[in-house]
Coordinates of C-alpha atoms in Angstrom, one line a residue:
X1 CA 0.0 0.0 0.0
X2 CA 2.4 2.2 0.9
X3 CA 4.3 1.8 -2.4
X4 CA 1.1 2.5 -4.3
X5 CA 0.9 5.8 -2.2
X6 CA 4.0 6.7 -3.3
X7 CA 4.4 5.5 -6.4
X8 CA 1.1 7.9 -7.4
X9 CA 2.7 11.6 -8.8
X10 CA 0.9 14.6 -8.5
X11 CA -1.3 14.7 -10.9
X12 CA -3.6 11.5 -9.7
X13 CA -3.9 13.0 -6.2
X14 CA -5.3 16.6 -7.7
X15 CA -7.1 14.3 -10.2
X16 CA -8.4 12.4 -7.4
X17 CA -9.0 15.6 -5.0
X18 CA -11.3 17.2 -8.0
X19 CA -13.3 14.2 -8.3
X20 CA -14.3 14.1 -4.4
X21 CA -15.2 17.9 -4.8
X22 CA -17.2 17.0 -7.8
X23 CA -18.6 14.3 -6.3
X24 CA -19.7 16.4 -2.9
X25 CA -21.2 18.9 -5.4
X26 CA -23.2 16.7 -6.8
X27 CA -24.3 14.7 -3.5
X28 CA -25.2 18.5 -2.3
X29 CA -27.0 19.4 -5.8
X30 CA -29.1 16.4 -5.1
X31 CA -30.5 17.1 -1.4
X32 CA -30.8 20.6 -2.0
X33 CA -32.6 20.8 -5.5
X34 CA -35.8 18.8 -4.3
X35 CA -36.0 21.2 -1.5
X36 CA -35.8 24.3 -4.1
X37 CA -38.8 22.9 -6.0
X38 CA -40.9 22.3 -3.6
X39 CA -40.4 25.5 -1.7
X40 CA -40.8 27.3 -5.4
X41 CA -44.4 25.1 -5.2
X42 CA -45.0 25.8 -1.6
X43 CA -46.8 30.0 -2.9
X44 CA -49.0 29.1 -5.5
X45 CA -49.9 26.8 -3.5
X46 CA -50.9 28.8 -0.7
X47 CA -52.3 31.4 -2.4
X48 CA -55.0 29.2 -4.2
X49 CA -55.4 27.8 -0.7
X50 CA -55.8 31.4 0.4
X51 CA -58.3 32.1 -2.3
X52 CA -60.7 29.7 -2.5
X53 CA -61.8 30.0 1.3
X54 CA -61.5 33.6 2.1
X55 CA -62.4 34.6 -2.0
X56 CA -66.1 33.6 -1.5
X57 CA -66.3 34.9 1.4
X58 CA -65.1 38.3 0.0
X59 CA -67.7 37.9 -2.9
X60 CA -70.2 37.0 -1.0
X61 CA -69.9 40.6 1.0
X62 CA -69.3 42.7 -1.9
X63 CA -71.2 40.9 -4.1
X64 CA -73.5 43.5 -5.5
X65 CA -70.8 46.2 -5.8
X66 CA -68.6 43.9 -7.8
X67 CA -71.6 43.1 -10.3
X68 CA -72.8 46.4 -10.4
X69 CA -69.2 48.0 -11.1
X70 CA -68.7 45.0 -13.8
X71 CA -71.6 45.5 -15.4
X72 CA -71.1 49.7 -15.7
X73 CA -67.5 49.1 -17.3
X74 CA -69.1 46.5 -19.5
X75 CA -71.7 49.1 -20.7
X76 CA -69.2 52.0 -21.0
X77 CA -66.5 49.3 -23.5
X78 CA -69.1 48.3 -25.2
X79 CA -71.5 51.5 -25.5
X80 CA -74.1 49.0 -23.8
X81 CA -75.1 47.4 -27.4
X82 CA -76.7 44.1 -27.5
X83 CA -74.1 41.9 -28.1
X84 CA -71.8 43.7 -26.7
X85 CA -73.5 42.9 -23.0
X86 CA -74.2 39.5 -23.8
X87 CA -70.6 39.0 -24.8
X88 CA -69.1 40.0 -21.6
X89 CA -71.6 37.6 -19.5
X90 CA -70.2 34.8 -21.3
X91 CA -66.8 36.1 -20.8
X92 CA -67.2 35.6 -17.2
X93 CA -68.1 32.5 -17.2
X94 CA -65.9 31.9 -20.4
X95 CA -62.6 33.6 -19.0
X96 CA -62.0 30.6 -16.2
X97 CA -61.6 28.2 -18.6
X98 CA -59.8 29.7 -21.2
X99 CA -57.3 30.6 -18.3
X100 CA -57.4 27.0 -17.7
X101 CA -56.9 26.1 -21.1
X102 CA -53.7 28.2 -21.7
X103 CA -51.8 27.1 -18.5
X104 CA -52.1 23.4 -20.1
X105 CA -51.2 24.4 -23.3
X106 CA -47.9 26.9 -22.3
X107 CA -47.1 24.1 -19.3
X108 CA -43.5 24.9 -18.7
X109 CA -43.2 27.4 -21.6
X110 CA -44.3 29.8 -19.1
X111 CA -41.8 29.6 -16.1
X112 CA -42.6 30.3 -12.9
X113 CA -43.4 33.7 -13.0
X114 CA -46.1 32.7 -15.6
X115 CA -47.4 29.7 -14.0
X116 CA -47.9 31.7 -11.3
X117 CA -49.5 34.6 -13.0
X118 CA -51.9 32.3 -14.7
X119 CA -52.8 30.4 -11.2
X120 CA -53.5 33.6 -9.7
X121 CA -55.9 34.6 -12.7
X122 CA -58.1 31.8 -12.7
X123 CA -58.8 31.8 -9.2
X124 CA -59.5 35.4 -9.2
X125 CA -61.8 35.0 -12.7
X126 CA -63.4 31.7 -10.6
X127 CA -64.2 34.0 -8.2
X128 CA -66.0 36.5 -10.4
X129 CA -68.0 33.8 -12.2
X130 CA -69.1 33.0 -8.7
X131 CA -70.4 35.9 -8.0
X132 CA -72.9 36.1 -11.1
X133 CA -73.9 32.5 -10.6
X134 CA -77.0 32.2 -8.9
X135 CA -77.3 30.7 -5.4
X136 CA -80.2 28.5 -3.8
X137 CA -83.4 30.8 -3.2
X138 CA -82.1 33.6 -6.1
X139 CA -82.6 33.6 -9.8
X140 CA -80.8 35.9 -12.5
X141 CA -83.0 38.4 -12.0
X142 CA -83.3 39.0 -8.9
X143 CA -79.2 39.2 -8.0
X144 CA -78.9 41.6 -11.0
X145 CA -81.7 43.9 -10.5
X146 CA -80.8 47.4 -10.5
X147 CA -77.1 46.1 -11.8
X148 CA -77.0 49.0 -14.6
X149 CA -77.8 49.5 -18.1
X150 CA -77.7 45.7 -20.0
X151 CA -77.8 44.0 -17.0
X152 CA -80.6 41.8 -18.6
X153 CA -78.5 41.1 -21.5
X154 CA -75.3 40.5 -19.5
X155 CA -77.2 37.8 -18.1
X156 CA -78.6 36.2 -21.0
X157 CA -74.5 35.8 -22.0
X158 CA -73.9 34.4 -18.6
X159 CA -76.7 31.7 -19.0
X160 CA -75.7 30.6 -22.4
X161 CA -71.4 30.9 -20.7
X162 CA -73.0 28.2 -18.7
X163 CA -74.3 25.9 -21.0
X164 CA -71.1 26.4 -23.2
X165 CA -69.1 25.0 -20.3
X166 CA -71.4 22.4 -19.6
X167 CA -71.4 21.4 -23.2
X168 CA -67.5 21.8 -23.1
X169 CA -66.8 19.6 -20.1
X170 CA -69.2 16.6 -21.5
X171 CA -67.0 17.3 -24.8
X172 CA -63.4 17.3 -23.4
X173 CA -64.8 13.8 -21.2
X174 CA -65.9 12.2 -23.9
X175 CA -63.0 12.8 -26.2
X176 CA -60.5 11.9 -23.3
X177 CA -62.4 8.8 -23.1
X178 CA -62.1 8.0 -26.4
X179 CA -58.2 8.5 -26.4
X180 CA -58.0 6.4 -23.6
X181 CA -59.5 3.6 -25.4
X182 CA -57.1 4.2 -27.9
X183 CA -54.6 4.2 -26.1
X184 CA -53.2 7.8 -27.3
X185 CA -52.2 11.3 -25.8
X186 CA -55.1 13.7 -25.5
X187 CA -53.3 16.4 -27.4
X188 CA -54.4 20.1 -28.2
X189 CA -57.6 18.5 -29.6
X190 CA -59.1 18.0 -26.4
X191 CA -58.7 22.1 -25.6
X192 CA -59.9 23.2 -29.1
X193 CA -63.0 20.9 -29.2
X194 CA -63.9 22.7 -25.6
X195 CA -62.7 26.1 -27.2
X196 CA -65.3 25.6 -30.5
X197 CA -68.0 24.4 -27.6
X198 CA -67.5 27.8 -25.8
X199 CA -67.4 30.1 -29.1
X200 CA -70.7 27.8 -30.2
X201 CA -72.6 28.9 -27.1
X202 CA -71.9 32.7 -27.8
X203 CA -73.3 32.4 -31.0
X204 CA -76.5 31.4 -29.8
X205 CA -76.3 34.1 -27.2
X206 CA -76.0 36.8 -30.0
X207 CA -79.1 35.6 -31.9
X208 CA -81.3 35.6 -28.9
X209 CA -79.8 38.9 -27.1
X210 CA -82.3 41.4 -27.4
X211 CA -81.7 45.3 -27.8
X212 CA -80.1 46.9 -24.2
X213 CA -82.3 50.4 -24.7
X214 CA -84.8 51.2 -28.1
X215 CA -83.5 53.8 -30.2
X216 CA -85.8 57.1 -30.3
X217 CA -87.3 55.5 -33.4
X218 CA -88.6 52.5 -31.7
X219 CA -89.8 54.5 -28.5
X220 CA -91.9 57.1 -30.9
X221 CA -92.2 54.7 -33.7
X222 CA -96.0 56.6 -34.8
X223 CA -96.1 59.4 -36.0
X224 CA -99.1 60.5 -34.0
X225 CA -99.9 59.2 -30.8
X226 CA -102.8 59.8 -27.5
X227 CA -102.2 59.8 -24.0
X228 CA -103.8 61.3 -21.1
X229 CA -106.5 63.7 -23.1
X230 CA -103.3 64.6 -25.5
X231 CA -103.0 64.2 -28.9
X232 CA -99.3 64.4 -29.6
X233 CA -97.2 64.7 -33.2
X234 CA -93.4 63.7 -33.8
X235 CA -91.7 66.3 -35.2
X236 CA -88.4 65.3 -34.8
X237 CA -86.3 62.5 -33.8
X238 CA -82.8 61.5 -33.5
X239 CA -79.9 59.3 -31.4
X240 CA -76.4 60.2 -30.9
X241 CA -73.2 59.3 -29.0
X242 CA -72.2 61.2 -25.6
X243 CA -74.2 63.4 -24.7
X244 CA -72.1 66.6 -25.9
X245 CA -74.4 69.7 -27.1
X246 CA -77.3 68.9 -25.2
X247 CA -76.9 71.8 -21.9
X248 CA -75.2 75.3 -22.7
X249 CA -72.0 73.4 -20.3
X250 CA -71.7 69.9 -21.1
X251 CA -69.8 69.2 -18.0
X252 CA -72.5 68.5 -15.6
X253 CA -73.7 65.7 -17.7
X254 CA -69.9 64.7 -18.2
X255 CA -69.7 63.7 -14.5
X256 CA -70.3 60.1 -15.3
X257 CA -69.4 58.8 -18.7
X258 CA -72.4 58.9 -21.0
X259 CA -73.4 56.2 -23.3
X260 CA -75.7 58.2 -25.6
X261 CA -78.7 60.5 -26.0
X262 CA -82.0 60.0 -27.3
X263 CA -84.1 63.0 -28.8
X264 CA -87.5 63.5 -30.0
X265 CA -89.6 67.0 -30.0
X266 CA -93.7 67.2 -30.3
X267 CA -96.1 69.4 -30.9
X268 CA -100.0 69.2 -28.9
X269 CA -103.2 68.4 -31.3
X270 CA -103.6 72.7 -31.0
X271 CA -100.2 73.0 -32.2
X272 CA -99.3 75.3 -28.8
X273 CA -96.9 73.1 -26.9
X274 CA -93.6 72.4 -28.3
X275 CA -91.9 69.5 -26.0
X276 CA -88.4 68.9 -26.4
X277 CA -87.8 65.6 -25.1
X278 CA -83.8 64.2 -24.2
X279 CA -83.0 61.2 -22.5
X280 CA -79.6 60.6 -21.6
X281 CA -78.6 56.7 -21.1
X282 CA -75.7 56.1 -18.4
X283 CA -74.0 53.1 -17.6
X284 CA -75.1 52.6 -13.8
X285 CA -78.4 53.8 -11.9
X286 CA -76.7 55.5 -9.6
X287 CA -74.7 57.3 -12.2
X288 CA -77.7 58.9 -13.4
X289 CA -78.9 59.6 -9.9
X290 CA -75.4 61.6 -9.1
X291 CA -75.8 63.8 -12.3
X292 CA -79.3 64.8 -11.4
X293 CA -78.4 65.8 -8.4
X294 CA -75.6 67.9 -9.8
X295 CA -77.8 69.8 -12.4
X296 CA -79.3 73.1 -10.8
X297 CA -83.2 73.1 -11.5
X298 CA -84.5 75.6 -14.1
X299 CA -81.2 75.1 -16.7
X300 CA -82.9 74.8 -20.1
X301 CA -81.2 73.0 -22.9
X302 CA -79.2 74.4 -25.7
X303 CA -81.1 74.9 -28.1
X304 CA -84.1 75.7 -26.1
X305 CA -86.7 78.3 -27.9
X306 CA -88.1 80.7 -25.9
X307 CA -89.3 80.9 -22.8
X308 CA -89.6 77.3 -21.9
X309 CA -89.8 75.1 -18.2
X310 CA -87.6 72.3 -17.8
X311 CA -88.0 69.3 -15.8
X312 CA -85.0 67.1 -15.0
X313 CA -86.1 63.2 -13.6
X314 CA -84.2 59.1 -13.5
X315 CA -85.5 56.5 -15.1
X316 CA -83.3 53.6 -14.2
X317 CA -80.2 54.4 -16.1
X318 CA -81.5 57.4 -18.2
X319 CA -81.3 61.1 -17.1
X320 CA -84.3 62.5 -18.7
X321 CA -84.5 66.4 -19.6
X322 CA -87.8 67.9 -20.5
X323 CA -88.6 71.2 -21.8
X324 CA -92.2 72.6 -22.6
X325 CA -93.1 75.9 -23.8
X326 CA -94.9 77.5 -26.7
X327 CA -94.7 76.8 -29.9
X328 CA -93.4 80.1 -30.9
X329 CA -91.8 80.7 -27.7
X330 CA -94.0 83.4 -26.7
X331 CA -93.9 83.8 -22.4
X332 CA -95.3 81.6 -20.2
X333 CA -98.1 82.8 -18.2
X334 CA -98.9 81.5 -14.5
X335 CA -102.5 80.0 -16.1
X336 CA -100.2 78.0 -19.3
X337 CA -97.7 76.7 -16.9
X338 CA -100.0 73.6 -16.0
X339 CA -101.1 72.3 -19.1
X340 CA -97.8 73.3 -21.0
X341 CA -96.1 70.6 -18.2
X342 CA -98.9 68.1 -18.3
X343 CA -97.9 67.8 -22.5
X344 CA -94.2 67.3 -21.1
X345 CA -95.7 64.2 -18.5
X346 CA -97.4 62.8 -21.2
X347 CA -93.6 62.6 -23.6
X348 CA -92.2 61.3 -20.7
X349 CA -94.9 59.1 -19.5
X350 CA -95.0 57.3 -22.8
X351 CA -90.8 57.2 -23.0
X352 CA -90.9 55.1 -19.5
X353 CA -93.3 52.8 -20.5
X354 CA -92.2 51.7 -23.7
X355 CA -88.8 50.9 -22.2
X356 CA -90.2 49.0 -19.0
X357 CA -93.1 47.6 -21.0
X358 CA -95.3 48.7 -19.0
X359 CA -97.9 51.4 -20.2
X360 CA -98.7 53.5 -17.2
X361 CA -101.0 56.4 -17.7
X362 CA -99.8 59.9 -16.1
X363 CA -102.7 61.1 -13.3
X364 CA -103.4 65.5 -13.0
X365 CA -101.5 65.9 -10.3
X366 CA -100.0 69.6 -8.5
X367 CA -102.2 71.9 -10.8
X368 CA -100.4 69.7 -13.9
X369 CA -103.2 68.2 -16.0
X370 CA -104.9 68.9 -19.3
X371 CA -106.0 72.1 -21.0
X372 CA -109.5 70.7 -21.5
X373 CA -110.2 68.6 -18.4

């Protein structure tokens, strides 16, 4: 032994030194590497824990704010069209899965960071889902009444979301069974066929959404029409964007972002009254409630024509802005006022029920009633 010892030169014991280092390193690499990974798994981990018993808690508390503050940014992106409102309810539902469906198909393409970003998505989207999902005892209309402008129709996208996800998950089972039995991969097919289920469901959404609001057309669609002892013809009609134009200062109607204006005038069977009739459609109820409060009573629009009286009122998500005065805008006497503002009630009167669907007929009230009782 001891000749071996000396017979080896320098360059075996460095040689022989590097490989125990080497070797150590390795040895270390492999009790310390496991450890890295599953501390790197430890935070998603946690946070999903984190999240899915103290998120629907959260939801459950704020739960109206956070549909009725969805649902106003819906309507403002999409100028509260139709399809527009339907599409973001079945995003809702939608958005989970297609979360879901990207994280599978990235896998390790997206490192950590990503992974991690896209855990912390989908729980969060989950969450929101929850929220517009229905519990025992509710129904879709009751959980998003008074919810804003397209509510209705934001629910009509979440209901058919549903039943694409439904549809999907029967899908994606069905073809996983079928490559089990053949003994293959599920590959990308398995997301697309749920991707083409989801997209399917929105289709049918779009045909049966109906309008969010009727254009002024469609609210005054005859020419001539009777309420209340009035006999009242269109003379004008029109809808816009925004809601610019319509005061002297458009910045008290500019408080809350405006969707768009609806604008009709008429004159009374004696061809006496001029109404000018604006209704301005916001995004939230309460957005509509905040601007009326901010308008000071007795502001007549801008293009008002003579002397004229202007009433400011909510109806749901429209400001409406009346203004009544003679036909060629002589003064208003104290005797004209009432029957000059019962023509406005009447406008206004048949506005609100056409949009609700329910035809209400206004009552003499406050010295307001017809010229000829």
């Amino acid at each position: 032994m001891a000749a071996q010892r000396r017979d080896e030169g320098p360059i075996e014991q460095r040689g022989t030194r590097a490989r125990r280092r080497t070797a150590g390193r390795v040895d270390l690499d492999k009790e310390t590497r496991p450890r890295r990974r599953r501390d790197a798994s430890v935070l998603p981990g946690l946070l999903a824990i984190v999240a899915l018993i103290g998120g629907p808690i959260l939801a459950g508390v704020f739960a109206v704010p956070i549909r009725t503050t969805v649902v106003s940014a819906a309507c403002r992106i999409t100028a509260c069209s139709g399809a527009g409102m339907v599409t973001a309810g079945w995003l809702v539902i939608a958005l989970p899965l297609l979360i879901l469906i990207t994280g599978l198909l990235l896998g390790r393409r997206a490192g950590r960071i990503g992974q991690a970003a896209l855990i912390v998505a989908g729980i969060l989207a989950g969450l929101l889902a929850l929220v517009f999902v229905p519990g025992r005892g509710s129904s879709f209309a009751s959980i998003m009444r008074d919810a804003g402008a397209g509510a209705d129709q934001m629910a009509t996208g979440i209901r058919w979301g549903l039943l694409g996800l439904l549809a999907a998950g029967i899908l994606v089972m069905a073809a996983l069974m079928l490559a089990q039995r053949l003994r293959r991969p599920a590959g990308p097919g398995t997301a697309t066929v749920a991707v083409v289920a989801l997209v399917a469901a929105l289709g049918v959404a779009w045909v049966r959404a109906t309008p969010t609001y009727l254009a002024a057309a469609d609210v005054f669609s005859e020419p001539t029409f009777t309420i209340g002892g009035n006999t009242l013809t269109r003379q004008s009609s029109a809808d816009r964007r925004g809601c610019a134009g319509v005061l002297p200062d458009d910045g008290p109607l500019e408080r809350a972002p405006c969707i768009r204006t609806l604008h009709v005038t008429f004159t009374t069977d004696d061809s006496d009254a001029l109404v000018n009739f604006r209704a301005v459609l916001y995004s939230s109820n309460d957005d509509a409630r905040a601007v009326r409060g901010a308008l000071p009573d007795g502001l007549a629009p801008a293009d008002a024509h003579g002397d004229v009286r202007t009433v400011f009122s909510v109806g749901g998500s429209w400001l409406l802005i009346g203004a009544v005065g003679h036909a060629d805008g002589r003064g208003i006497q104290a005797a004209d006022r009432g029957w000059l503002l019962w023509a406005l009630k009447c406008v206004t009167y048949r506005f609100l029920g056409v949009q609700s669907g329910i035809g209400v007929e206004p009552t003499p009230k406050n010295g307001i009633g017809p010229r000829r009782p």
